[in-house]
Amino acid sequence: MDDIKNACANHIFGTYARFPVAFVKGEGCRLWDDAGREYLDFLAGIAVCSLGHCHPEVTRAITENADKLVHVSNLFYTYPQVELAADLTRLSFADKVFFCNSGAEANEAAIKLARKYSRDRFGPGRHHIITMKDSFHGRTMATLSATGQSKLHNGFEPLMNGFSFVDFGSLPAVEAAITDKTCAVMLEPVQGEGGLNFPPPGYLKKLKALCRDKNLLLIFDEVQSGMGRTGSLFAYEQEDVTPDIMSLAKALAGGLPMGAMLATDEVGTAFTPGTHASTFGGGPLVASAALATLRIISDPGFLAKVRETGAYFLDRLAWIKSRHSLVRAVRGRGLMVGLDLEVPGAGFVSACLEKGMVINCTHEKVLRFVPPLIVGPPEIDRLIAVLDEILDKEIQ
Ligand SMILES: Cc1ncc(COP(=O)(O)O)c(C=O)c1O
């Protein structure tokens, strides 16, 4: 461990506080470190490896295509990209897709499209976007500026102008923030990095009506909540509402880096040749992995199982809450679940790791569980036993 730790410190920017574990192999919900120790993964690369590690169908798609065609420019057609776009639009509200490589890039594309559409349709000056407090949209300058967490802004000012932050879940707050410069409202249907926050029932639907009334675009950042994570392919489906623009990434390509920005035809016409681009976006290798991933996750039987397993998980976490006063609340939908603690959670994350459970903590006090969607009751029961043991100890 000392060797890799020192080499990392010597050669890699110190942007991550890493745990003292080096993983070398993964299969399903299990990971192995370089000493051969086995772990259960309840983090899945932070909601990325949703089919588990090295799913045979994803591995097959990667290996077959690695042997055939890895990259050509977006100046040409490639079959996996077009097939993937056809599948994503068939399965969502959207008509068109722009492919990129990460969540931040998908949100950058969404912000640019909202500005461009508004300018084309209503003229200049209408470029402000309302986003939510405690939101997370990425680390590039525009998406950081859109992120409603001042602790992440510190040191990078001046930020890009044109973003204002309102309370998540409050319609009057959005109404009060709208000006003649506003072009869009952007939010996560479920806040992930902000501490697993769910809006009140009916809020998203009312927000859509407000946006329509004021000629504003509604942008859903489903980078974390999308791709089956909450028990439907996209979280918005459970709210009887559709956005005008949506961003996806994380689980989209089964562990390979891919982002996508989706929109209706009406809005998408604002992107014409030369207005936006990505060298790697939607390349044949990554698109093939995404096709394999999407085919499995979008199966109604698979999604039903996510909801069933999620309900079991929530039930077991409720049992944990009933036994530990440190647990303030249990929150979750599908397999995006967490424990809101009375105290900082970092020590519990380390204690879990020592006992072979990979979890993380978000927003300082929320233990977050976003396991592979193929997780089952036996793995959940093992995690619950560990949580039951460590939460007795009041580690901080
Ligand atoms: C909701 C949401 N949007 C955007 C991002 C940024 O994604 P990426 O790290 O791929 O740029 C994240 C990452 O955690 C996220 O959770």
Tab-separated table of C-alpha atoms and ligand atoms in Angstrom:
chain	number	residue	atom	x	y	z
A	1	MET	CA	0.000	0.000	0.000
A	2	ASP	CA	2.816	2.435	0.813
A	3	ASP	CA	4.309	2.069	-2.688
A	4	ILE	CA	1.135	2.907	-4.587
A	5	LYS	CA	0.234	5.599	-2.059
A	6	ASN	CA	3.592	7.313	-2.488
A	7	ALA	CA	3.619	6.941	-6.274
A	8	CYS	CA	0.123	8.408	-6.409
A	9	ALA	CA	1.139	11.324	-4.169
A	10	ASN	CA	4.241	11.895	-6.319
A	11	HIS	CA	2.587	11.786	-9.713
A	12	ILE	CA	-1.145	12.511	-9.457
A	13	PHE	CA	-2.818	15.763	-8.436
A	14	GLY	CA	-4.164	15.586	-4.934
A	15	THR	CA	-7.806	16.184	-5.875
A	16	TYR	CA	-9.054	13.006	-4.172
A	17	ALA	CA	-8.886	11.902	-0.550
A	18	ARG	CA	-8.384	8.207	-1.224
A	19	PHE	CA	-9.005	5.231	1.060
A	20	PRO	CA	-6.002	2.923	1.607
A	21	VAL	CA	-7.210	0.203	-0.759
A	22	ALA	CA	-6.078	-0.672	-4.301
A	23	PHE	CA	-8.684	-2.654	-6.218
A	24	VAL	CA	-7.481	-5.040	-8.879
A	25	LYS	CA	-10.524	-7.122	-9.857
A	26	GLY	CA	-14.310	-6.991	-9.866
A	27	GLU	CA	-17.135	-9.405	-10.606
A	28	GLY	CA	-20.833	-8.700	-10.039
A	29	CYS	CA	-21.215	-6.998	-6.656
A	30	ARG	CA	-17.763	-8.090	-5.497
A	31	LEU	CA	-14.375	-6.406	-5.620
A	32	TRP	CA	-10.914	-7.697	-4.705
A	33	ASP	CA	-7.933	-5.682	-3.523
A	34	ASP	CA	-4.257	-6.328	-4.306
A	35	ALA	CA	-3.945	-8.515	-1.211
A	36	GLY	CA	-6.764	-10.780	-2.423
A	37	ARG	CA	-9.272	-9.481	0.110
A	38	GLU	CA	-12.904	-9.520	-1.014
A	39	TYR	CA	-15.342	-6.604	-0.636
A	40	LEU	CA	-19.041	-6.088	-1.328
A	41	ASP	CA	-19.583	-3.023	-3.478
A	42	PHE	CA	-22.462	-0.774	-2.410
A	43	LEU	CA	-21.055	2.194	-4.313
A	44	ALA	CA	-20.615	0.787	-7.854
A	45	GLY	CA	-18.118	3.481	-8.821
A	46	ILE	CA	-20.663	6.041	-7.550
A	47	ALA	CA	-23.707	4.761	-9.426
A	48	VAL	CA	-21.716	3.801	-12.526
A	49	CYS	CA	-21.312	-0.001	-12.584
A	50	SER	CA	-25.037	-0.656	-12.464
A	51	LEU	CA	-24.851	-4.136	-13.995
A	52	GLY	CA	-22.085	-5.059	-11.578
A	53	HIS	CA	-18.421	-5.392	-12.427
A	54	CYS	CA	-17.471	-7.056	-15.702
A	55	HIS	CA	-20.998	-8.049	-16.735
A	56	PRO	CA	-20.515	-10.685	-19.476
A	57	GLU	CA	-22.736	-8.853	-22.012
A	58	VAL	CA	-20.881	-5.559	-21.526
A	59	THR	CA	-17.503	-7.301	-21.628
A	60	ARG	CA	-18.528	-9.065	-24.851
A	61	ALA	CA	-19.613	-5.767	-26.442
A	62	ILE	CA	-16.319	-4.145	-25.447
A	63	THR	CA	-14.061	-6.976	-26.585
A	64	GLU	CA	-15.893	-7.577	-29.882
A	65	ASN	CA	-15.812	-3.908	-30.793
A	66	ALA	CA	-12.257	-3.358	-29.570
A	67	ASP	CA	-11.354	-5.863	-32.257
A	68	LYS	CA	-13.448	-4.131	-34.925
A	69	LEU	CA	-13.453	-0.324	-34.597
A	70	VAL	CA	-12.558	1.871	-31.621
A	71	HIS	CA	-12.735	5.417	-32.969
A	72	VAL	CA	-13.472	7.488	-36.023
A	73	SER	CA	-14.456	11.131	-36.101
A	74	ASN	CA	-18.026	12.332	-35.703
A	75	LEU	CA	-17.573	13.606	-39.252
A	76	PHE	CA	-18.676	10.070	-40.222
A	77	TYR	CA	-21.538	7.733	-39.317
A	78	THR	CA	-21.040	4.766	-36.995
A	79	TYR	CA	-23.731	2.127	-36.414
A	80	PRO	CA	-23.538	1.680	-32.606
A	81	GLN	CA	-23.927	5.445	-32.023
A	82	VAL	CA	-27.000	5.756	-34.215
A	83	GLU	CA	-28.554	2.557	-32.811
A	84	LEU	CA	-27.988	3.813	-29.273
A	85	ALA	CA	-29.576	7.182	-30.038
A	86	ALA	CA	-32.581	5.397	-31.574
A	87	ASP	CA	-32.965	3.264	-28.423
A	88	LEU	CA	-32.559	6.220	-26.023
A	89	THR	CA	-35.140	8.303	-27.859
A	90	ARG	CA	-37.580	5.375	-28.145
A	91	LEU	CA	-37.308	4.837	-24.391
A	92	SER	CA	-37.529	8.493	-23.311
A	93	PHE	CA	-39.398	11.763	-23.940
A	94	ALA	CA	-36.601	12.904	-26.250
A	95	ASP	CA	-36.259	13.048	-30.039
A	96	LYS	CA	-32.545	13.768	-30.367
A	97	VAL	CA	-29.296	12.933	-28.551
A	98	PHE	CA	-25.874	14.583	-28.332
A	99	PHE	CA	-23.112	12.250	-27.111
A	100	CYS	CA	-20.167	13.288	-24.957
A	101	ASN	CA	-17.983	11.687	-22.271
A	102	SER	CA	-19.148	12.650	-18.787
A	103	GLY	CA	-21.942	14.121	-16.706
A	104	ALA	CA	-20.382	17.566	-16.626
A	105	GLU	CA	-20.091	17.595	-20.398
A	106	ALA	CA	-23.708	16.476	-20.775
A	107	ASN	CA	-24.749	19.377	-18.543
A	108	GLU	CA	-22.497	21.787	-20.451
A	109	ALA	CA	-24.313	20.723	-23.607
A	110	ALA	CA	-27.677	21.224	-21.861
A	111	ILE	CA	-26.712	24.734	-20.712
A	112	LYS	CA	-25.448	25.684	-24.175
A	113	LEU	CA	-28.560	24.284	-25.862
A	114	ALA	CA	-30.886	26.156	-23.481
A	115	ARG	CA	-29.059	29.434	-24.158
A	116	LYS	CA	-28.945	28.908	-27.912
A	117	TYR	CA	-32.599	27.876	-28.175
A	118	SER	CA	-33.680	30.860	-26.127
A	119	ARG	CA	-31.599	33.246	-28.210
A	120	ASP	CA	-32.867	31.810	-31.505
A	121	ARG	CA	-36.460	31.953	-30.357
A	122	PHE	CA	-36.682	35.043	-28.134
A	123	GLY	CA	-33.595	37.114	-29.011
A	124	PRO	CA	-30.519	38.033	-26.927
A	125	GLY	CA	-30.381	38.721	-23.173
A	126	ARG	CA	-32.335	35.698	-22.030
A	127	HIS	CA	-29.584	33.389	-20.803
A	128	HIS	CA	-30.035	32.959	-17.025
A	129	ILE	CA	-30.714	29.520	-15.567
A	130	ILE	CA	-32.310	28.853	-12.186
A	131	THR	CA	-30.802	25.875	-10.370
A	132	MET	CA	-31.207	24.452	-6.863
A	133	LYS	CA	-29.375	24.861	-3.590
A	134	ASP	CA	-27.387	21.688	-2.761
A	135	SER	CA	-27.434	20.667	-6.420
A	136	PHE	CA	-24.473	19.084	-8.177
A	137	HIS	CA	-23.965	19.416	-11.920
A	138	GLY	CA	-20.218	18.919	-12.411
A	139	ARG	CA	-16.768	20.487	-12.018
A	140	THR	CA	-16.225	22.325	-15.310
A	141	MET	CA	-16.562	26.108	-14.994
A	142	ALA	CA	-20.129	26.300	-16.328
A	143	THR	CA	-21.420	23.264	-14.447
A	144	LEU	CA	-19.604	24.321	-11.265
A	145	SER	CA	-21.252	27.725	-11.633
A	146	ALA	CA	-24.594	25.921	-11.991
A	147	THR	CA	-23.919	23.867	-8.850
A	148	GLY	CA	-25.640	25.270	-5.758
A	149	GLN	CA	-22.936	24.443	-3.215
A	150	SER	CA	-20.701	27.377	-2.250
A	151	LYS	CA	-18.110	25.076	-0.640
A	152	LEU	CA	-17.343	23.746	-4.136
A	153	HIS	CA	-17.037	27.270	-5.577
A	154	ASN	CA	-14.415	28.396	-3.079
A	155	GLY	CA	-11.198	29.473	-4.762
A	156	PHE	CA	-12.530	29.314	-8.314
A	157	GLU	CA	-14.299	32.656	-8.430
A	158	PRO	CA	-15.267	34.536	-10.480
A	159	LEU	CA	-17.785	31.942	-11.601
A	160	MET	CA	-19.708	32.148	-14.832
A	161	ASN	CA	-22.598	34.527	-14.397
A	162	GLY	CA	-26.208	33.726	-15.168
A	163	PHE	CA	-27.067	31.155	-12.480
A	164	SER	CA	-29.254	31.678	-9.406
A	165	PHE	CA	-29.973	29.130	-6.696
A	166	VAL	CA	-33.311	28.480	-5.011
A	167	ASP	CA	-34.550	26.030	-2.369
A	168	PHE	CA	-35.036	22.533	-3.800
A	169	GLY	CA	-38.726	21.642	-3.694
A	170	SER	CA	-40.093	25.194	-3.354
A	171	LEU	CA	-42.225	26.419	-6.244
A	172	PRO	CA	-42.631	29.969	-4.853
A	173	ALA	CA	-38.820	30.217	-4.690
A	174	VAL	CA	-38.558	29.433	-8.413
A	175	GLU	CA	-41.351	31.882	-9.211
A	176	ALA	CA	-39.609	34.636	-7.260
A	177	ALA	CA	-36.296	34.004	-9.055
A	178	ILE	CA	-37.705	34.260	-12.611
A	179	THR	CA	-36.718	37.454	-14.438
A	180	ASP	CA	-36.917	38.591	-18.046
A	181	LYS	CA	-33.413	37.150	-18.437
A	182	THR	CA	-34.342	33.582	-17.394
A	183	CYS	CA	-34.310	30.886	-20.080
A	184	ALA	CA	-34.438	27.636	-18.080
A	185	VAL	CA	-34.749	25.822	-14.773
A	186	MET	CA	-32.261	23.011	-14.216
A	187	LEU	CA	-32.395	20.395	-11.465
A	188	GLU	CA	-31.835	16.791	-10.474
A	189	PRO	CA	-35.170	14.969	-9.988
A	190	VAL	CA	-33.425	13.396	-6.980
A	191	GLN	CA	-30.412	15.215	-5.539
A	192	GLY	CA	-27.545	12.770	-5.154
A	193	GLU	CA	-24.439	14.661	-4.037
A	194	GLY	CA	-26.634	17.086	-2.074
A	195	GLY	CA	-27.559	14.361	0.412
A	196	LEU	CA	-30.185	12.197	-1.334
A	197	ASN	CA	-33.009	14.719	-1.386
A	198	PHE	CA	-36.407	13.991	-2.894
A	199	PRO	CA	-38.755	16.822	-3.902
A	200	PRO	CA	-42.268	16.916	-2.435
A	201	PRO	CA	-44.880	14.896	-4.394
A	202	GLY	CA	-46.237	16.835	-7.359
A	203	TYR	CA	-43.459	19.466	-7.292
A	204	LEU	CA	-41.820	18.478	-10.584
A	205	LYS	CA	-45.150	18.417	-12.392
A	206	LYS	CA	-46.072	21.862	-11.089
A	207	LEU	CA	-42.605	23.116	-11.982
A	208	LYS	CA	-43.119	21.941	-15.555
A	209	ALA	CA	-46.437	23.811	-15.735
A	210	LEU	CA	-44.749	26.955	-14.399
A	211	CYS	CA	-41.940	26.615	-16.960
A	212	ARG	CA	-44.427	26.189	-19.781
A	213	ASP	CA	-46.370	29.212	-18.574
A	214	LYS	CA	-43.233	31.396	-18.527
A	215	ASN	CA	-41.655	29.980	-21.713
A	216	LEU	CA	-38.759	28.448	-19.779
A	217	LEU	CA	-37.058	25.186	-20.579
A	218	LEU	CA	-37.040	22.452	-17.943
A	219	ILE	CA	-33.725	20.584	-17.711
A	220	PHE	CA	-33.439	17.367	-15.704
A	221	ASP	CA	-29.961	16.269	-14.689
A	222	GLU	CA	-30.415	12.488	-14.528
A	223	VAL	CA	-26.689	11.781	-14.525
A	224	GLN	CA	-27.037	9.944	-11.199
A	225	SER	CA	-30.780	9.175	-10.995
A	226	GLY	CA	-31.106	7.857	-14.561
A	227	MET	CA	-30.452	4.438	-16.123
A	228	GLY	CA	-32.686	2.472	-13.767
A	229	ARG	CA	-31.178	3.741	-10.523
A	230	THR	CA	-34.518	4.718	-8.942
A	231	GLY	CA	-36.461	1.737	-10.314
A	232	SER	CA	-37.611	3.262	-13.604
A	233	LEU	CA	-35.310	3.865	-16.557
A	234	PHE	CA	-35.435	7.598	-15.780
A	235	ALA	CA	-36.518	9.078	-12.447
A	236	TYR	CA	-38.893	11.549	-14.129
A	237	GLU	CA	-41.134	8.656	-15.219
A	238	GLN	CA	-42.327	8.220	-11.624
A	239	GLU	CA	-43.395	11.881	-11.437
A	240	ASP	CA	-45.739	12.027	-14.442
A	241	VAL	CA	-43.661	14.781	-16.016
A	242	THR	CA	-41.188	15.131	-18.883
A	243	PRO	CA	-38.376	17.672	-19.242
A	244	ASP	CA	-37.380	19.527	-22.412
A	245	ILE	CA	-33.728	18.567	-21.955
A	246	MET	CA	-32.098	15.739	-19.953
A	247	SER	CA	-28.500	14.847	-19.191
A	248	LEU	CA	-27.231	11.300	-18.652
A	249	ALA	CA	-23.826	9.772	-17.874
A	250	LYS	CA	-22.513	7.530	-15.070
A	251	ALA	CA	-24.223	4.136	-15.695
A	252	LEU	CA	-24.939	4.815	-19.368
A	253	ALA	CA	-22.102	2.712	-20.827
A	254	GLY	CA	-21.718	0.031	-18.176
A	255	GLY	CA	-18.559	1.558	-16.672
A	256	LEU	CA	-16.999	3.167	-19.747
A	257	PRO	CA	-17.038	6.977	-19.873
A	258	MET	CA	-20.036	8.334	-21.759
A	259	GLY	CA	-22.423	11.250	-21.372
A	260	ALA	CA	-25.516	12.157	-23.342
A	261	MET	CA	-27.724	15.200	-23.621
A	262	LEU	CA	-31.232	14.509	-24.868
A	263	ALA	CA	-33.908	16.965	-25.982
A	264	THR	CA	-37.136	17.335	-27.886
A	265	ASP	CA	-36.994	18.137	-31.598
A	266	GLU	CA	-38.417	21.591	-30.950
A	267	VAL	CA	-35.501	22.511	-28.665
A	268	GLY	CA	-32.855	20.430	-30.436
A	269	THR	CA	-33.124	22.368	-33.698
A	270	ALA	CA	-31.014	25.101	-32.050
A	271	PHE	CA	-27.953	22.842	-32.378
A	272	THR	CA	-26.822	23.045	-36.009
A	273	PRO	CA	-23.480	21.950	-37.554
A	274	GLY	CA	-20.593	23.696	-35.805
A	275	THR	CA	-22.551	24.833	-32.716
A	276	HIS	CA	-21.324	22.020	-30.462
A	277	ALA	CA	-19.032	19.005	-30.723
A	278	SER	CA	-17.016	16.344	-28.923
A	279	THR	CA	-14.073	14.445	-30.438
A	280	PHE	CA	-14.762	11.226	-28.549
A	281	GLY	CA	-18.527	11.579	-28.006
A	282	GLY	CA	-20.481	8.443	-28.890
A	283	GLY	CA	-17.551	6.513	-30.371
A	284	PRO	CA	-18.300	2.955	-31.533
A	285	LEU	CA	-16.601	1.167	-28.624
A	286	VAL	CA	-18.331	3.046	-25.844
A	287	ALA	CA	-21.643	3.151	-27.718
A	288	SER	CA	-21.564	-0.642	-28.090
A	289	ALA	CA	-21.065	-1.001	-24.339
A	290	ALA	CA	-23.956	1.413	-23.772
A	291	LEU	CA	-26.222	-0.529	-26.149
A	292	ALA	CA	-25.562	-3.745	-24.230
A	293	THR	CA	-26.137	-1.960	-20.905
A	294	LEU	CA	-29.326	-0.212	-21.988
A	295	ARG	CA	-30.853	-3.405	-23.394
A	296	ILE	CA	-30.541	-5.107	-20.024
A	297	ILE	CA	-31.489	-2.179	-17.778
A	298	SER	CA	-34.511	-1.096	-19.836
A	299	ASP	CA	-36.112	-4.546	-19.551
A	300	PRO	CA	-39.327	-4.065	-17.510
A	301	GLY	CA	-38.582	-7.246	-15.537
A	302	PHE	CA	-35.129	-5.908	-14.590
A	303	LEU	CA	-36.607	-2.576	-13.445
A	304	ALA	CA	-39.326	-4.347	-11.445
A	305	LYS	CA	-36.588	-6.260	-9.640
A	306	VAL	CA	-34.761	-2.989	-8.856
A	307	ARG	CA	-37.947	-1.651	-7.255
A	308	GLU	CA	-38.452	-4.893	-5.313
A	309	THR	CA	-34.849	-5.003	-4.068
A	310	GLY	CA	-34.995	-1.274	-3.274
A	311	ALA	CA	-38.106	-1.790	-1.139
A	312	TYR	CA	-36.350	-4.617	0.725
A	313	PHE	CA	-33.278	-2.408	1.283
A	314	LEU	CA	-35.389	0.486	2.624
A	315	ASP	CA	-37.189	-1.902	4.952
A	316	ARG	CA	-33.912	-3.200	6.362
A	317	LEU	CA	-32.586	0.358	6.767
A	318	ALA	CA	-35.780	1.266	8.637
A	319	TRP	CA	-34.912	-1.600	11.004
A	320	ILE	CA	-31.435	-0.064	11.460
A	321	LYS	CA	-33.032	3.291	12.228
A	322	SER	CA	-35.292	1.693	14.831
A	323	ARG	CA	-32.174	0.424	16.639
A	324	HIS	CA	-29.791	3.387	16.376
A	325	SER	CA	-30.560	6.891	17.570
A	326	LEU	CA	-27.668	8.222	15.438
A	327	VAL	CA	-29.853	7.626	12.375
A	328	ARG	CA	-32.032	10.653	11.736
A	329	ALA	CA	-33.802	9.452	8.599
A	330	VAL	CA	-33.872	6.773	5.935
A	331	ARG	CA	-34.336	8.040	2.384
A	332	GLY	CA	-34.444	6.328	-0.961
A	333	ARG	CA	-36.115	5.217	-4.133
A	334	GLY	CA	-35.153	2.122	-6.054
A	335	LEU	CA	-31.484	1.487	-5.323
A	336	MET	CA	-30.546	5.097	-4.586
A	337	VAL	CA	-30.833	4.945	-0.811
A	338	GLY	CA	-29.209	6.405	2.251
A	339	LEU	CA	-29.084	6.964	5.968
A	340	ASP	CA	-29.129	10.550	7.188
A	341	LEU	CA	-27.067	10.613	10.373
A	342	GLU	CA	-26.975	12.985	13.338
A	343	VAL	CA	-23.168	13.024	13.078
A	344	PRO	CA	-20.547	13.132	10.280
A	345	GLY	CA	-20.449	9.862	8.362
A	346	ALA	CA	-16.787	9.619	7.256
A	347	GLY	CA	-15.740	7.382	10.158
A	348	PHE	CA	-18.546	4.935	9.406
A	349	VAL	CA	-17.456	4.719	5.772
A	350	SER	CA	-13.937	3.721	6.889
A	351	ALA	CA	-15.358	1.270	9.434
A	352	CYS	CA	-17.476	-0.325	6.684
A	353	LEU	CA	-14.434	-0.617	4.430
A	354	GLU	CA	-12.468	-2.359	7.173
A	355	LYS	CA	-15.290	-4.880	7.318
A	356	GLY	CA	-15.280	-5.378	3.545
A	357	MET	CA	-18.186	-3.092	2.609
A	358	VAL	CA	-17.685	-0.290	0.091
A	359	ILE	CA	-20.076	2.616	0.722
A	360	ASN	CA	-19.650	6.385	0.768
A	361	CYS	CA	-20.853	9.487	2.528
A	362	THR	CA	-22.370	12.461	0.777
A	363	HIS	CA	-23.166	15.916	2.110
A	364	GLU	CA	-21.141	15.153	5.240
A	365	LYS	CA	-23.780	13.195	7.145
A	366	VAL	CA	-25.557	10.957	4.640
A	367	LEU	CA	-24.341	7.384	4.180
A	368	ARG	CA	-25.153	6.649	0.561
A	369	PHE	CA	-25.777	3.245	-0.982
A	370	VAL	CA	-25.883	3.053	-4.794
A	371	PRO	CA	-24.957	-0.609	-5.368
A	372	PRO	CA	-24.988	-2.474	-8.677
A	373	LEU	CA	-28.664	-2.868	-9.605
A	374	ILE	CA	-28.165	-6.652	-9.586
A	375	VAL	CA	-27.639	-6.669	-5.806
A	376	GLY	CA	-29.924	-9.010	-3.837
A	377	PRO	CA	-31.166	-9.594	-0.273
A	378	PRO	CA	-28.161	-11.760	0.732
A	379	GLU	CA	-25.707	-8.904	0.026
A	380	ILE	CA	-28.023	-6.345	1.602
A	381	ASP	CA	-28.327	-8.475	4.745
A	382	ARG	CA	-24.528	-8.608	5.024
A	383	LEU	CA	-24.323	-4.820	4.819
A	384	ILE	CA	-27.126	-4.426	7.355
A	385	ALA	CA	-25.266	-6.661	9.828
A	386	VAL	CA	-22.144	-4.489	9.457
A	387	LEU	CA	-24.116	-1.247	9.837
A	388	ASP	CA	-25.845	-2.624	12.906
A	389	GLU	CA	-22.482	-3.406	14.438
A	390	ILE	CA	-20.645	-0.174	13.625
A	391	LEU	CA	-23.479	2.255	14.369
A	392	ASP	CA	-23.348	1.033	17.962
A	393	LYS	CA	-19.862	2.408	18.285
A	394	GLU	CA	-20.504	6.100	17.600
A	395	ILE	CA	-17.380	6.460	15.445
A	396	GLN	CA	-16.800	9.974	14.177
B	1	LIG	C1	-26.322	14.739	-10.779
B	1	LIG	C2	-24.927	14.816	-11.303
B	1	LIG	N1	-24.671	15.614	-12.342
B	1	LIG	C3	-23.437	15.713	-12.868
B	1	LIG	C4	-22.387	15.007	-12.328
B	1	LIG	C5	-21.011	15.137	-12.929
B	1	LIG	O1	-20.680	13.994	-13.614
B	1	LIG	P1	-19.162	13.700	-14.062
B	1	LIG	O2	-18.367	13.469	-12.823
B	1	LIG	O3	-19.270	12.499	-14.948
B	1	LIG	O4	-18.706	14.911	-14.817
B	1	LIG	C6	-22.619	14.162	-11.239
B	1	LIG	C7	-21.500	13.417	-10.623
B	1	LIG	O5	-21.559	12.986	-9.515
B	1	LIG	C8	-23.906	14.071	-10.708
B	1	LIG	O6	-24.175	13.284	-9.656
